[in-house]
Amino acid sequence: MSMDALAELESSGLVELSTFTDEAALRAWNTKYFGDKGLMKAALAGIGKVPKEQRAAYGQEANRVKVALESAYATALDAAKEKALLASLNEAPLDATLPGRTRPRGRLHPATQILRDIYRIFGDLGFQIYRSREVESDDLNFEQLNMPPHHPARDMWDTFFTTTPGTILRTHTSPGQIHVMRERCPEPIRVILPGMCYRNEAISTRSEIQFLQVEGLVIGEGVTMADLKGTITAFARRMFGPDRQVRIRSSYFPFTEPSIEVDIDWPKDDPNRDRLTKGTGWLEILGAGMVHPTVLRNGGYDPDKVTGFAFGMGPQRMLMLKHAIDDIRLFWQNDRRFLEQF
Ligand code: PHE
């Protein structure tokens, strides 16, 4: 190799390069000059045959040629790519005026929202959240709650049975009371138990076969009805407004004694008042009572030493009240026109 050969290599390389405009041809050129067996490689290796005195000059020149060809190649390749891109845009023209695709914003389901409100309120009152299973034993759903087989009160809850004898879908969150008691006994308890319940009922605007409940359970020395009343009142005022009146009516549940139902007054200035309260001005929000001694005993506690209260509320019912929703079936239909209002 001589200096002349290097000059020749540079000029022929540049000339060839200038004749190609597509990427594939350019890449072939690159292989020819810079591949493992390429011309440039050979020229660099050829330094060994150059007379000693000329080697330094030859090396410098070879490097200059190499850099010159490389940068010419890079420039040509960019130009070819740009040209190909423009061509493809002309084939499928870009409409810069086309509106962008907006991503719909996600939001929480209204049931999740009210559950979180409930958790926050009871959390502030010192309650913990306890989770309990939805597939439950007949024993805990009924018997341990003071309802032996054939007890007429079982009729209050139309039950879904499974193919496994003695195993049902829980009809209320109250069996959770037994789970917590057996786990915590003899410690005092202050928990809420949220979750899905199932009842084999005809679906209507007011009842669904699947619905949420939030159970509450407080057990300790000297817990009284006054504590139940205070807790419910504090809850109702945080949930529905500070001026709410709470009304207590006597009721019956096999697992509480005495049992009550709790109503709250509905604002007099709400035009829906009559319809929502069936003309009475009062709305039922939950069932509750003092935990029955038999239930305390079933949970491992000594009813002579401790007392407790329990309540069960329907969050969906409260949501319906809060937002004047008149059909409970809307909750699980996943109709976005409904859900997007929250
Ligand atoms: N479990 C009852 C129901 O589903 C509600 C309730 C809970 C009543 C706790 C009293 C105490 O109707």
Coordinates of N, CA, C and O in Angstrom, one line a residue, residues 201-313:
E201 N -83.1 -13.7 47.3 CA -84.3 -13.0 47.2 C -84.7 -12.6 45.8 O -83.8 -12.5 44.9
A202 N -85.9 -12.2 45.6 CA -86.3 -11.7 44.3 C -85.6 -10.3 44.1 O -85.7 -9.5 45.0
I203 N -85.0 -10.1 43.0 CA -84.3 -8.8 42.8 C -85.3 -7.8 42.4 O -86.2 -8.0 41.6
S204 N -85.2 -6.6 43.1 CA -86.1 -5.5 42.9 C -85.3 -4.2 43.0 O -84.1 -4.2 43.2
T205 N -86.0 -3.1 42.9 CA -85.3 -1.8 43.1 C -84.8 -1.7 44.5 O -83.8 -0.9 44.7
R206 N -85.3 -2.4 45.4 CA -84.8 -2.2 46.8 C -84.0 -3.4 47.3 O -83.3 -3.3 48.4
S207 N -84.0 -4.5 46.6 CA -83.2 -5.6 47.2 C -82.5 -6.3 46.0 O -83.0 -6.6 45.0
E208 N -81.2 -6.7 46.3 CA -80.3 -7.4 45.4 C -79.9 -8.7 46.1 O -79.9 -8.8 47.3
I209 N -79.5 -9.7 45.3 CA -79.0 -10.9 45.9 C -77.6 -10.8 46.5 O -77.2 -11.6 47.2
Q210 N -77.0 -9.7 46.1 CA -75.6 -9.5 46.5 C -75.5 -8.0 47.0 O -75.8 -7.1 46.2
F211 N -75.0 -7.8 48.2 CA -75.0 -6.4 48.7 C -73.9 -6.3 49.8 O -73.5 -7.3 50.4
L212 N -73.5 -5.1 50.1 CA -72.5 -4.8 51.1 C -73.2 -4.7 52.5 O -74.3 -4.2 52.6
Q213 N -72.4 -5.1 53.5 CA -72.8 -4.8 54.9 C -71.6 -4.3 55.6 O -70.4 -4.7 55.3
V214 N -71.7 -3.5 56.6 CA -70.6 -3.2 57.6 C -71.1 -3.6 59.0 O -72.1 -3.0 59.4
E215 N -70.5 -4.6 59.5 CA -70.8 -5.0 60.9 C -69.9 -4.2 61.9 O -68.8 -3.9 61.5
G216 N -70.4 -4.0 63.1 CA -69.6 -3.4 64.1 C -69.7 -4.2 65.3 O -70.7 -4.8 65.6
L217 N -68.6 -4.3 66.1 CA -68.6 -5.1 67.3 C -67.7 -4.5 68.3 O -66.5 -4.2 68.1
V218 N -68.3 -4.3 69.5 CA -67.5 -3.7 70.6 C -67.7 -4.6 71.8 O -68.9 -4.9 72.2
I219 N -66.7 -5.1 72.4 CA -66.8 -5.9 73.6 C -65.8 -5.5 74.7 O -64.6 -5.1 74.4
G220 N -66.2 -5.4 75.9 CA -65.3 -5.0 77.0 C -66.1 -4.9 78.3 O -67.3 -5.1 78.3
E221 N -65.4 -4.6 79.4 CA -66.1 -4.4 80.7 C -66.9 -3.2 80.7 O -66.4 -2.1 80.3
G222 N -68.2 -3.3 81.1 CA -69.0 -2.1 81.3 C -69.5 -1.4 80.0 O -69.8 -0.2 80.0
V223 N -69.5 -2.1 78.9 CA -70.0 -1.5 77.7 C -71.5 -1.5 77.7 O -72.1 -2.6 78.1
T224 N -72.2 -0.4 77.5 CA -73.6 -0.3 77.7 C -74.3 0.2 76.4 O -73.7 0.6 75.4
M225 N -75.6 0.2 76.5 CA -76.5 0.7 75.4 C -76.2 2.2 75.2 O -76.2 2.7 74.0
A226 N -75.7 2.9 76.2 CA -75.4 4.3 76.0 C -74.2 4.5 75.1 O -74.1 5.4 74.3
D227 N -73.3 3.5 75.2 CA -72.1 3.5 74.3 C -72.5 3.3 72.8 O -72.0 3.9 71.9
L228 N -73.5 2.3 72.7 CA -74.0 2.0 71.3 C -74.6 3.3 70.8 O -74.4 3.7 69.6
K229 N -75.5 3.9 71.6 CA -76.2 5.1 71.1 C -75.2 6.2 70.7 O -75.3 6.9 69.7
G230 N -74.2 6.4 71.6 CA -73.2 7.5 71.3 C -72.4 7.2 70.1 O -72.2 8.1 69.3
T231 N -72.1 6.0 69.9 CA -71.3 5.6 68.7 C -72.1 5.8 67.4 O -71.6 6.4 66.4
I232 N -73.3 5.4 67.4 CA -74.2 5.5 66.2 C -74.5 7.0 65.9 O -74.5 7.4 64.8
T233 N -74.7 7.8 67.0 CA -75.0 9.2 66.8 C -73.8 9.9 66.2 O -73.9 10.6 65.2
A234 N -72.6 9.6 66.8 CA -71.4 10.2 66.2 C -71.2 9.9 64.8 O -70.9 10.7 63.9
F235 N -71.5 8.6 64.5 CA -71.3 8.1 63.1 C -72.3 8.9 62.2 O -71.9 9.4 61.1
A236 N -73.6 8.9 62.6 CA -74.6 9.5 61.7 C -74.3 10.9 61.4 O -74.5 11.4 60.3
R237 N -73.8 11.6 62.4 CA -73.6 13.1 62.2 C -72.4 13.3 61.3 O -72.4 14.3 60.5
R238 N -71.4 12.5 61.4 CA -70.2 12.6 60.5 C -70.7 12.3 59.1 O -70.2 12.9 58.1
M239 N -71.5 11.2 59.0 CA -71.9 10.7 57.6 C -72.9 11.6 57.0 O -72.8 11.9 55.8
F240 N -73.9 12.1 57.7 CA -75.0 12.7 57.1 C -75.2 14.2 57.5 O -76.1 14.9 57.0
G241 N -74.4 14.7 58.4 CA -74.5 16.1 58.8 C -74.6 16.3 60.3 O -75.2 15.5 60.9
P242 N -74.1 17.4 60.8 CA -74.0 17.6 62.2 C -75.3 17.8 63.0 O -75.4 17.6 64.2
D243 N -76.4 18.1 62.3 CA -77.7 18.4 63.0 C -78.6 17.2 63.0 O -79.7 17.3 63.4
R244 N -78.1 16.0 62.6 CA -79.0 14.9 62.5 C -79.5 14.3 63.9 O -78.7 14.2 64.8
Q245 N -80.8 14.1 63.9 CA -81.4 13.5 65.1 C -81.3 12.0 64.9 O -81.5 11.5 63.8
V246 N -81.1 11.2 66.0 CA -81.1 9.8 65.9 C -82.2 9.2 66.7 O -82.4 9.6 67.8
R247 N -83.0 8.3 66.1 CA -84.1 7.7 66.8 C -83.9 6.2 66.9 O -83.5 5.6 66.0
I248 N -84.2 5.7 68.1 CA -84.0 4.3 68.3 C -85.4 3.6 68.6 O -86.2 4.1 69.4
R249 N -85.6 2.6 67.8 CA -86.8 1.8 68.0 C -86.5 0.4 68.5 O -85.4 -0.1 68.1
S250 N -87.3 -0.2 69.2 CA -87.0 -1.6 69.7 C -87.3 -2.5 68.5 O -88.1 -2.3 67.7
S251 N -86.5 -3.6 68.4 CA -86.6 -4.6 67.3 C -86.3 -6.0 67.8 O -86.2 -6.2 69.0
Y252 N -86.1 -6.9 66.9 CA -85.7 -8.2 67.3 C -84.6 -8.8 66.4 O -84.7 -8.8 65.2
F253 N -83.5 -9.3 67.0 CA -82.6 -10.2 66.3 C -82.2 -11.2 67.4 O -82.1 -10.9 68.5
P254 N -82.0 -12.5 66.9 CA -81.7 -13.6 67.8 C -80.4 -13.4 68.6 O -80.2 -13.9 69.6
F255 N -79.5 -12.6 67.9 CA -78.1 -12.5 68.5 C -77.9 -11.3 69.3 O -76.8 -11.0 69.8
T256 N -78.9 -10.4 69.5 CA -78.7 -9.3 70.3 C -80.0 -9.2 71.3 O -81.1 -9.6 70.9
E257 N -79.7 -8.7 72.5 CA -80.8 -8.5 73.4 C -80.4 -7.4 74.4 O -79.5 -7.6 75.2
P258 N -81.1 -6.3 74.5 CA -82.2 -5.9 73.6 C -81.7 -5.6 72.2 O -80.5 -5.3 72.0
S259 N -82.6 -5.6 71.2 CA -82.3 -5.3 69.8 C -83.0 -4.0 69.5 O -84.1 -3.7 70.0
I260 N -82.3 -3.3 68.6 CA -82.9 -2.0 68.2 C -82.7 -1.8 66.7 O -81.9 -2.5 66.0
E261 N -83.5 -0.9 66.2 CA -83.3 -0.4 64.8 C -83.1 1.1 65.0 O -83.7 1.8 65.8
V262 N -82.2 1.7 64.1 CA -81.8 3.1 64.3 C -82.3 3.9 63.0 O -82.0 3.4 61.9
D263 N -83.0 4.9 63.3 CA -83.4 5.8 62.2 C -82.7 7.2 62.4 O -82.3 7.5 63.5
I264 N -82.5 7.9 61.2 CA -82.1 9.3 61.4 C -83.1 10.2 60.7 O -83.9 9.7 59.8
D265 N -83.2 11.4 61.2 CA -84.2 12.3 60.6 C -83.7 12.8 59.3 O -82.5 12.9 59.1
W266 N -84.6 13.1 58.4 CA -84.2 13.6 57.1 C -84.4 15.1 57.0 O -85.5 15.5 57.5
P267 N -83.5 15.8 56.4 CA -83.6 17.3 56.4 C -85.0 17.7 55.9 O -85.4 17.3 54.8
K268 N -85.6 18.7 56.6 CA -86.9 19.1 56.2 C -87.0 19.9 54.9 O -88.0 19.9 54.2
D269 N -85.8 20.4 54.5 CA -85.8 21.2 53.3 C -85.5 20.4 52.1 O -85.4 20.9 51.0
D270 N -85.3 19.1 52.2 CA -85.0 18.2 51.1 C -86.4 17.9 50.4 O -87.2 17.2 51.0
P271 N -86.5 18.2 49.1 CA -87.8 18.0 48.4 C -88.1 16.5 48.3 O -89.2 16.1 48.1
N272 N -87.1 15.6 48.4 CA -87.3 14.2 48.3 C -87.7 13.5 49.7 O -87.8 12.3 49.8
R273 N -87.8 14.4 50.7 CA -88.0 13.9 52.1 C -89.1 12.9 52.2 O -89.0 11.8 52.7
D274 N -90.3 13.3 51.7 CA -91.5 12.5 51.8 C -91.3 11.1 51.1 O -91.7 10.1 51.7
R275 N -90.8 11.2 49.9 CA -90.7 9.9 49.2 C -89.7 9.0 49.8 O -89.9 7.8 50.0
L276 N -88.5 9.5 50.3 CA -87.5 8.7 50.9 C -87.9 8.2 52.2 O -87.5 7.1 52.6
T277 N -88.7 8.9 53.0 CA -89.0 8.5 54.3 C -90.4 7.9 54.4 O -91.0 7.8 55.5
K278 N -91.0 7.7 53.3 CA -92.4 7.3 53.2 C -93.3 8.1 54.1 O -94.2 7.7 54.8
G279 N -93.0 9.4 54.1 CA -93.9 10.4 54.8 C -93.6 10.5 56.2 O -94.2 11.4 56.9
T280 N -92.7 9.7 56.8 CA -92.5 9.8 58.3 C -91.4 10.8 58.7 O -91.4 11.3 59.8
G281 N -90.5 11.1 57.8 CA -89.4 12.0 58.1 C -88.2 11.3 58.7 O -87.2 11.9 59.0
W282 N -88.4 10.0 58.9 CA -87.3 9.2 59.5 C -86.8 8.1 58.5 O -87.6 7.5 57.8
L283 N -85.6 7.8 58.6 CA -85.0 6.7 57.7 C -84.2 5.7 58.5 O -83.3 6.1 59.3
E284 N -84.5 4.5 58.3 CA -83.8 3.4 59.0 C -82.4 3.3 58.4 O -82.3 3.1 57.1
I285 N -81.3 3.3 59.2 CA -80.0 3.1 58.7 C -79.3 1.8 59.1 O -78.4 1.3 58.5
L286 N -79.8 1.2 60.3 CA -79.1 0.0 60.7 C -79.9 -0.8 61.8 O -80.8 -0.2 62.4
G287 N -79.5 -2.0 61.9 CA -80.0 -2.9 63.0 C -78.8 -3.0 64.0 O -77.7 -3.0 63.6
A288 N -79.2 -3.1 65.3 CA -78.1 -3.2 66.3 C -78.7 -3.8 67.6 O -79.8 -4.1 67.7
G289 N -77.8 -3.9 68.6 CA -78.2 -4.3 69.9 C -77.1 -4.7 70.8 O -75.9 -4.6 70.4
M290 N -77.4 -5.1 72.1 CA -76.4 -5.6 73.0 C -76.2 -7.1 72.7 O -77.1 -7.8 72.5
V291 N -74.9 -7.5 72.5 CA -74.6 -8.8 72.1 C -75.2 -9.8 73.1 O -75.1 -9.7 74.4
H292 N -76.0 -10.8 72.6 CA -76.7 -11.8 73.4 C -75.7 -12.6 74.3 O -74.6 -13.0 73.7
P293 N -76.0 -12.9 75.5 CA -75.0 -13.6 76.4 C -74.6 -14.9 75.7 O -73.4 -15.4 75.8
T294 N -75.6 -15.6 75.1 CA -75.2 -16.9 74.4 C -74.2 -16.7 73.3 O -73.2 -17.5 73.2
V295 N -74.3 -15.6 72.6 CA -73.3 -15.3 71.6 C -71.9 -15.0 72.2 O -70.9 -15.4 71.7
L296 N -71.9 -14.2 73.2 CA -70.7 -13.9 73.9 C -70.0 -15.2 74.4 O -68.8 -15.4 74.2
R297 N -70.8 -16.1 74.9 CA -70.3 -17.4 75.4 C -69.7 -18.2 74.2 O -68.7 -18.8 74.3
N298 N -70.5 -18.2 73.1 CA -70.0 -18.9 71.9 C -68.7 -18.4 71.4 O -67.9 -19.1 70.7
G299 N -68.4 -17.1 71.6 CA -67.2 -16.5 71.2 C -66.1 -16.7 72.2 O -64.9 -16.3 72.0
G300 N -66.4 -17.3 73.4 CA -65.4 -17.5 74.4 C -65.4 -16.6 75.6 O -64.6 -16.7 76.5
Y301 N -66.3 -15.6 75.5 CA -66.3 -14.6 76.6 C -67.3 -15.0 77.7 O -68.2 -15.7 77.5
D302 N -67.0 -14.4 78.9 CA -67.9 -14.7 80.0 C -68.9 -13.5 80.2 O -68.5 -12.4 80.5
P303 N -70.2 -13.8 79.9 CA -71.1 -12.7 79.9 C -71.3 -12.1 81.3 O -71.9 -11.0 81.4
D304 N -70.8 -12.7 82.3 CA -70.9 -12.1 83.7 C -69.8 -11.1 83.8 O -69.8 -10.2 84.7
K305 N -68.8 -11.1 83.0 CA -67.6 -10.2 83.2 C -67.6 -9.1 82.1 O -67.3 -8.0 82.4
V306 N -68.0 -9.4 80.9 CA -68.0 -8.4 79.8 C -69.4 -8.3 79.2 O -70.2 -9.2 79.2
T307 N -69.6 -7.1 78.5 CA -70.8 -6.9 77.7 C -70.3 -6.4 76.4 O -69.1 -6.0 76.2
G308 N -71.2 -6.2 75.4 CA -70.8 -5.7 74.2 C -72.0 -5.3 73.3 O -73.2 -5.6 73.7
F309 N -71.7 -4.5 72.3 CA -72.8 -4.1 71.4 C -72.4 -4.5 70.0 O -71.1 -4.6 69.7
A310 N -73.3 -4.7 69.1 CA -73.1 -4.9 67.7 C -74.1 -4.2 66.8 O -75.1 -3.8 67.3
F311 N -73.6 -3.9 65.6 CA -74.6 -3.3 64.7 C -74.3 -3.7 63.3 O -73.2 -4.3 63.0
G312 N -75.3 -3.6 62.4 CA -75.0 -4.0 61.0 C -75.7 -3.0 60.1 O -76.9 -2.7 60.3
M313 N -74.9 -2.4 59.2 CA -75.5 -1.3 58.4 C -75.2 -1.7 56.9 O -74.4 -2.4 56.5

